[in-house]
Amino acid sequence: MDQISTKIALFKGKQIRKTIHNNEWWFVVADIIQILTETPNVKDYIRKMRDRDEEISKGWGQIVTPLSIETAGGVQQLNCATAEGIFRIIQSIPSPKAEPFKRWLAKVGYERVQEIEDPELGTKRTRALYKAKATFGVTPGEYKKLKGLKRENLRDHMDDFELIFTMLGERSTTEIHRTENSKGVPKLKHDAEIGGRIAGNARKELESHLGRSIVTKKNFKLLK
């Protein structure tokens, strides 16, 4: 199996786990069904849904694939489906909540089309994820949530130290790219991890001397 990169997406304040597999987003089926149905027993709902819909039951093995997902109990194999597969599953769920979810999936699909048309866009997003995780211990999305941001630019709301370590991770990654003449997504991801780790180690050393964390909930713009 390809190396799995897992992220958390939020839908109306609820978590939908997703992961990249074969260069495509896959979503945890149980999370989506739970949100759309609010059922207390997802496994039982899926069984009844497949009983009702003979066609989806026949093609279940083609729609759903077990993938490695980070959970509270560690990495587990959970049934996941692509955006196309999720649309098919939604058709079997009689819920008024399905429509906004379809719009959300359409947005994810649009972003993927953008990445196909401009591969560098997808590479940049992936590098940003790996650098932020290695530098601050959180993904950009998690960092924005920590600061209470939505559509705002995360960098605009960082303080001096946050910006310094962000730039150190970016500059280190760029220099590694240039020095090693990096090509291909796996190598670029690896470079981003190394660059972020360099910045992360520097951050941890400073935090050790200061006795406090650099990663903060404070929104720098609001403090000005």
mmCIF file of C-alpha atoms in Angstrom:
data_model
loop_
_atom_site.group_PDB
_atom_site.id
_atom_site.type_symbol
_atom_site.label_atom_id
_atom_site.label_comp_id
_atom_site.label_asym_id
_atom_site.label_seq_id
_atom_site.Cartn_x
_atom_site.Cartn_y
_atom_site.Cartn_z
ATOM 1 C CA MET A 1 0.000 0.000 0.000
ATOM 2 C CA ASP A 2 1.213 3.523 -0.722
ATOM 3 C CA GLN A 3 2.245 5.693 2.203
ATOM 4 C CA ILE A 4 -0.938 7.076 3.715
ATOM 5 C CA SER A 5 -1.312 10.730 4.602
ATOM 6 C CA THR A 6 -4.327 11.277 6.861
ATOM 7 C CA LYS A 7 -6.095 14.542 7.505
ATOM 8 C CA ILE A 8 -9.166 15.613 9.388
ATOM 9 C CA ALA A 9 -11.878 17.578 7.572
ATOM 10 C CA LEU A 10 -14.679 19.361 9.430
ATOM 11 C CA PHE A 11 -18.308 19.323 8.326
ATOM 12 C CA LYS A 12 -20.670 21.403 10.439
ATOM 13 C CA GLY A 13 -18.314 21.018 13.386
ATOM 14 C CA LYS A 14 -18.109 17.225 13.079
ATOM 15 C CA GLN A 15 -15.109 15.197 12.052
ATOM 16 C CA ILE A 16 -14.824 13.401 8.732
ATOM 17 C CA ARG A 17 -11.581 11.518 8.459
ATOM 18 C CA LYS A 18 -10.000 11.325 5.034
ATOM 19 C CA THR A 19 -6.760 10.020 3.581
ATOM 20 C CA ILE A 20 -4.825 10.188 0.325
ATOM 21 C CA HIS A 21 -4.535 6.803 -1.394
ATOM 22 C CA ASN A 22 -3.338 6.312 -4.971
ATOM 23 C CA ASN A 23 -3.185 10.118 -5.317
ATOM 24 C CA GLU A 24 -6.898 10.512 -4.526
ATOM 25 C CA TRP A 25 -8.919 11.521 -1.472
ATOM 26 C CA TRP A 26 -10.763 8.680 0.309
ATOM 27 C CA PHE A 27 -13.299 9.360 3.092
ATOM 28 C CA VAL A 28 -14.254 7.197 6.081
ATOM 29 C CA VAL A 29 -17.698 5.834 5.227
ATOM 30 C CA ALA A 30 -18.816 5.424 8.851
ATOM 31 C CA ASP A 31 -18.109 9.102 9.628
ATOM 32 C CA ILE A 32 -20.260 10.268 6.739
ATOM 33 C CA ILE A 33 -23.165 7.945 7.518
ATOM 34 C CA GLN A 34 -23.064 8.986 11.182
ATOM 35 C CA ILE A 35 -23.294 12.676 10.253
ATOM 36 C CA LEU A 36 -26.076 12.235 7.713
ATOM 37 C CA THR A 37 -28.233 9.840 9.753
ATOM 38 C CA GLU A 38 -27.237 10.432 13.400
ATOM 39 C CA THR A 39 -27.724 6.699 13.854
ATOM 40 C CA PRO A 40 -26.509 5.211 17.174
ATOM 41 C CA ASN A 41 -25.328 2.092 15.331
ATOM 42 C CA VAL A 42 -23.515 2.763 12.055
ATOM 43 C CA LYS A 43 -22.741 -0.891 11.306
ATOM 44 C CA ASP A 44 -26.408 -1.829 11.666
ATOM 45 C CA TYR A 45 -27.460 1.101 9.452
ATOM 46 C CA ILE A 46 -25.029 0.024 6.724
ATOM 47 C CA ARG A 47 -26.353 -3.549 6.889
ATOM 48 C CA LYS A 48 -29.957 -2.353 6.522
ATOM 49 C CA MET A 49 -28.970 0.080 3.748
ATOM 50 C CA ARG A 50 -27.373 -2.727 1.762
ATOM 51 C CA ASP A 51 -30.469 -4.874 2.326
ATOM 52 C CA ARG A 52 -32.624 -2.066 0.894
ATOM 53 C CA ASP A 53 -30.350 -1.300 -2.056
ATOM 54 C CA GLU A 54 -29.433 -4.491 -3.871
ATOM 55 C CA GLU A 55 -27.267 -2.719 -6.436
ATOM 56 C CA ILE A 56 -25.086 -0.952 -3.885
ATOM 57 C CA SER A 57 -24.737 -4.220 -2.008
ATOM 58 C CA LYS A 58 -23.517 -5.982 -5.156
ATOM 59 C CA GLY A 59 -20.912 -3.288 -5.817
ATOM 60 C CA TRP A 60 -19.915 -2.686 -2.200
ATOM 61 C CA GLY A 61 -16.495 -4.255 -2.674
ATOM 62 C CA GLN A 62 -15.749 -1.890 -5.561
ATOM 63 C CA ILE A 63 -17.059 1.191 -3.728
ATOM 64 C CA VAL A 64 -15.431 0.615 -0.332
ATOM 65 C CA THR A 65 -11.784 -0.166 0.482
ATOM 66 C CA PRO A 66 -10.217 -0.643 3.952
ATOM 67 C CA LEU A 67 -7.421 1.924 4.471
ATOM 68 C CA SER A 68 -5.122 2.857 7.349
ATOM 69 C CA ILE A 69 -6.688 5.642 9.421
ATOM 70 C CA GLU A 70 -5.391 7.272 12.598
ATOM 71 C CA THR A 71 -7.885 6.810 15.456
ATOM 72 C CA ALA A 72 -7.901 7.412 19.194
ATOM 73 C CA GLY A 73 -6.911 3.764 19.609
ATOM 74 C CA GLY A 74 -4.101 3.936 17.060
ATOM 75 C CA VAL A 75 -3.979 3.212 13.327
ATOM 76 C CA GLN A 76 -6.871 1.015 12.199
ATOM 77 C CA GLN A 77 -8.198 -0.327 8.916
ATOM 78 C CA LEU A 78 -11.485 1.505 8.239
ATOM 79 C CA ASN A 79 -13.760 1.300 5.212
ATOM 80 C CA CYS A 80 -13.222 4.312 2.953
ATOM 81 C CA ALA A 81 -14.600 5.493 -0.389
ATOM 82 C CA THR A 82 -13.702 8.133 -2.969
ATOM 83 C CA ALA A 83 -15.922 11.161 -3.576
ATOM 84 C CA GLU A 84 -17.610 9.200 -6.388
ATOM 85 C CA GLY A 85 -18.263 6.285 -4.056
ATOM 86 C CA ILE A 86 -19.595 8.561 -1.345
ATOM 87 C CA PHE A 87 -22.046 10.144 -3.793
ATOM 88 C CA ARG A 88 -23.317 6.650 -4.585
ATOM 89 C CA ILE A 89 -23.741 5.834 -0.890
ATOM 90 C CA ILE A 90 -25.550 9.123 -0.259
ATOM 91 C CA GLN A 91 -28.119 8.145 -2.884
ATOM 92 C CA SER A 92 -29.167 5.328 -0.547
ATOM 93 C CA ILE A 93 -29.526 7.626 2.476
ATOM 94 C CA PRO A 94 -32.909 9.391 2.718
ATOM 95 C CA SER A 95 -31.703 12.414 4.677
ATOM 96 C CA PRO A 96 -32.246 16.179 4.211
ATOM 97 C CA LYS A 97 -28.667 16.617 5.459
ATOM 98 C CA ALA A 98 -27.294 15.036 2.284
ATOM 99 C CA GLU A 99 -27.518 18.144 0.080
ATOM 100 C CA PRO A 100 -24.971 20.373 1.891
ATOM 101 C CA PHE A 101 -22.707 17.362 2.131
ATOM 102 C CA LYS A 102 -22.897 16.903 -1.638
ATOM 103 C CA ARG A 103 -21.851 20.537 -2.060
ATOM 104 C CA TRP A 104 -18.907 19.976 0.276
ATOM 105 C CA LEU A 105 -17.792 16.918 -1.698
ATOM 106 C CA ALA A 106 -18.169 18.885 -4.921
ATOM 107 C CA LYS A 107 -15.755 21.487 -3.491
ATOM 108 C CA VAL A 108 -13.248 18.747 -2.665
ATOM 109 C CA GLY A 109 -13.675 17.357 -6.173
ATOM 110 C CA TYR A 110 -13.112 20.798 -7.688
ATOM 111 C CA GLU A 111 -9.881 21.206 -5.723
ATOM 112 C CA ARG A 112 -8.735 17.828 -7.012
ATOM 113 C CA VAL A 113 -9.479 18.877 -10.607
ATOM 114 C CA GLN A 114 -7.383 22.002 -10.015
ATOM 115 C CA GLU A 115 -4.518 19.812 -8.821
ATOM 116 C CA ILE A 116 -4.789 17.583 -11.894
ATOM 117 C CA GLU A 117 -4.675 20.630 -14.174
ATOM 118 C CA ASP A 118 -1.837 22.149 -12.131
ATOM 119 C CA PRO A 119 0.162 19.344 -10.426
ATOM 120 C CA GLU A 120 2.369 21.916 -8.715
ATOM 121 C CA LEU A 121 -0.680 23.152 -6.771
ATOM 122 C CA GLY A 122 -1.201 19.744 -5.210
ATOM 123 C CA THR A 123 2.514 19.434 -4.489
ATOM 124 C CA LYS A 124 2.552 22.814 -2.741
ATOM 125 C CA ARG A 125 -0.411 21.843 -0.571
ATOM 126 C CA THR A 126 1.248 18.562 0.372
ATOM 127 C CA ARG A 127 4.581 20.228 1.162
ATOM 128 C CA ALA A 128 2.809 22.807 3.357
ATOM 129 C CA LEU A 129 1.105 20.007 5.277
ATOM 130 C CA TYR A 130 4.331 18.093 5.907
ATOM 131 C CA LYS A 131 6.350 21.199 6.843
ATOM 132 C CA ALA A 132 3.743 22.474 9.297
ATOM 133 C CA LYS A 133 3.342 19.071 10.933
ATOM 134 C CA ALA A 134 7.083 18.660 11.415
ATOM 135 C CA THR A 135 7.640 22.275 12.522
ATOM 136 C CA PHE A 136 4.736 22.814 14.919
ATOM 137 C CA GLY A 137 3.336 19.333 15.508
ATOM 138 C CA VAL A 138 0.018 20.281 13.875
ATOM 139 C CA THR A 139 -1.262 20.546 10.311
ATOM 140 C CA PRO A 140 -2.169 23.976 8.849
ATOM 141 C CA GLY A 141 -5.863 23.138 9.277
ATOM 142 C CA GLU A 142 -5.390 22.144 12.895
ATOM 143 C CA TYR A 143 -3.337 25.289 13.531
ATOM 144 C CA LYS A 144 -6.089 27.488 12.060
ATOM 145 C CA LYS A 145 -8.633 25.763 14.269
ATOM 146 C CA LEU A 146 -6.385 26.356 17.296
ATOM 147 C CA LYS A 147 -6.386 30.081 16.518
ATOM 148 C CA GLY A 148 -10.097 30.198 15.785
ATOM 149 C CA LEU A 149 -9.601 30.994 12.096
ATOM 150 C CA LYS A 150 -11.834 29.986 9.182
ATOM 151 C CA ARG A 151 -11.028 31.482 5.793
ATOM 152 C CA GLU A 152 -8.342 33.846 7.079
ATOM 153 C CA ASN A 153 -4.706 33.425 6.103
ATOM 154 C CA LEU A 154 -2.870 31.611 8.902
ATOM 155 C CA ARG A 155 0.410 33.452 8.333
ATOM 156 C CA ASP A 156 -1.311 36.826 8.857
ATOM 157 C CA HIS A 157 -2.253 35.739 12.377
ATOM 158 C CA MET A 158 1.139 34.426 13.528
ATOM 159 C CA ASP A 159 3.437 36.229 15.953
ATOM 160 C CA ASP A 160 7.154 36.826 15.302
ATOM 161 C CA PHE A 161 8.368 33.467 16.594
ATOM 162 C CA GLU A 162 5.723 31.534 14.668
ATOM 163 C CA LEU A 163 6.696 33.346 11.476
ATOM 164 C CA ILE A 164 10.415 32.824 12.080
ATOM 165 C CA PHE A 165 10.092 29.065 12.509
ATOM 166 C CA THR A 166 7.680 28.845 9.562
ATOM 167 C CA MET A 167 10.195 30.629 7.346
ATOM 168 C CA LEU A 168 13.047 28.457 8.672
ATOM 169 C CA GLY A 169 11.125 25.330 7.665
ATOM 170 C CA GLU A 170 10.322 26.770 4.231
ATOM 171 C CA ARG A 171 13.854 28.010 3.570
ATOM 172 C CA SER A 172 15.419 24.742 4.748
ATOM 173 C CA THR A 173 13.096 22.752 2.483
ATOM 174 C CA THR A 174 13.839 24.965 -0.523
ATOM 175 C CA GLU A 175 17.595 24.664 0.002
ATOM 176 C CA ILE A 176 17.343 20.874 0.277
ATOM 177 C CA HIS A 177 15.358 20.834 -2.987
ATOM 178 C CA ARG A 178 18.048 22.861 -4.723
ATOM 179 C CA THR A 179 21.037 21.021 -3.272
ATOM 180 C CA GLU A 180 19.677 17.544 -3.998
ATOM 181 C CA ASN A 181 17.874 18.522 -7.231
ATOM 182 C CA SER A 182 14.737 16.872 -5.892
ATOM 183 C CA LYS A 183 12.226 15.414 -8.332
ATOM 184 C CA GLY A 184 8.930 13.635 -7.833
ATOM 185 C CA VAL A 185 6.261 13.930 -5.138
ATOM 186 C CA PRO A 186 7.719 11.315 -2.704
ATOM 187 C CA LYS A 187 11.116 13.066 -2.622
ATOM 188 C CA LEU A 188 9.532 16.513 -2.274
ATOM 189 C CA LYS A 189 7.416 15.233 0.629
ATOM 190 C CA HIS A 190 10.526 13.799 2.271
ATOM 191 C CA ASP A 191 12.398 17.095 1.829
ATOM 192 C CA ALA A 192 9.475 18.981 3.394
ATOM 193 C CA GLU A 193 9.499 16.632 6.377
ATOM 194 C CA ILE A 194 13.242 17.192 6.870
ATOM 195 C CA GLY A 195 12.937 20.986 6.495
ATOM 196 C CA GLY A 196 10.054 21.058 8.934
ATOM 197 C CA ARG A 197 11.930 18.824 11.375
ATOM 198 C CA ILE A 198 14.905 21.195 11.334
ATOM 199 C CA ALA A 199 12.605 24.094 12.238
ATOM 200 C CA GLY A 200 10.757 21.917 14.738
ATOM 201 C CA ASN A 201 13.937 20.974 16.568
ATOM 202 C CA ALA A 202 14.949 24.640 16.767
ATOM 203 C CA ARG A 203 11.487 25.506 18.091
ATOM 204 C CA LYS A 204 11.673 22.795 20.770
ATOM 205 C CA GLU A 205 15.101 23.983 21.914
ATOM 206 C CA LEU A 206 13.851 27.557 22.310
ATOM 207 C CA GLU A 207 10.714 26.340 24.104
ATOM 208 C CA SER A 208 12.931 24.379 26.492
ATOM 209 C CA HIS A 209 14.847 27.542 27.403
ATOM 210 C CA LEU A 210 11.720 29.725 27.622
ATOM 211 C CA GLY A 211 9.676 27.204 29.549
ATOM 212 C CA ARG A 212 6.637 27.739 27.351
ATOM 213 C CA SER A 213 5.242 26.698 23.991
ATOM 214 C CA ILE A 214 5.679 28.750 20.832
ATOM 215 C CA VAL A 215 2.520 27.173 19.385
ATOM 216 C CA THR A 216 -0.189 29.466 20.703
ATOM 217 C CA LYS A 217 -3.923 29.997 20.493
ATOM 218 C CA LYS A 218 -3.322 33.744 20.437
ATOM 219 C CA ASN A 219 -4.448 35.503 17.300
ATOM 220 C CA PHE A 220 -1.654 37.995 16.626
ATOM 221 C CA LYS A 221 -3.797 40.343 14.520
ATOM 222 C CA LEU A 222 -6.248 40.814 17.377
ATOM 223 C CA LEU A 223 -3.409 41.696 19.759
ATOM 224 C CA LYS A 224 -2.188 44.644 17.665
#
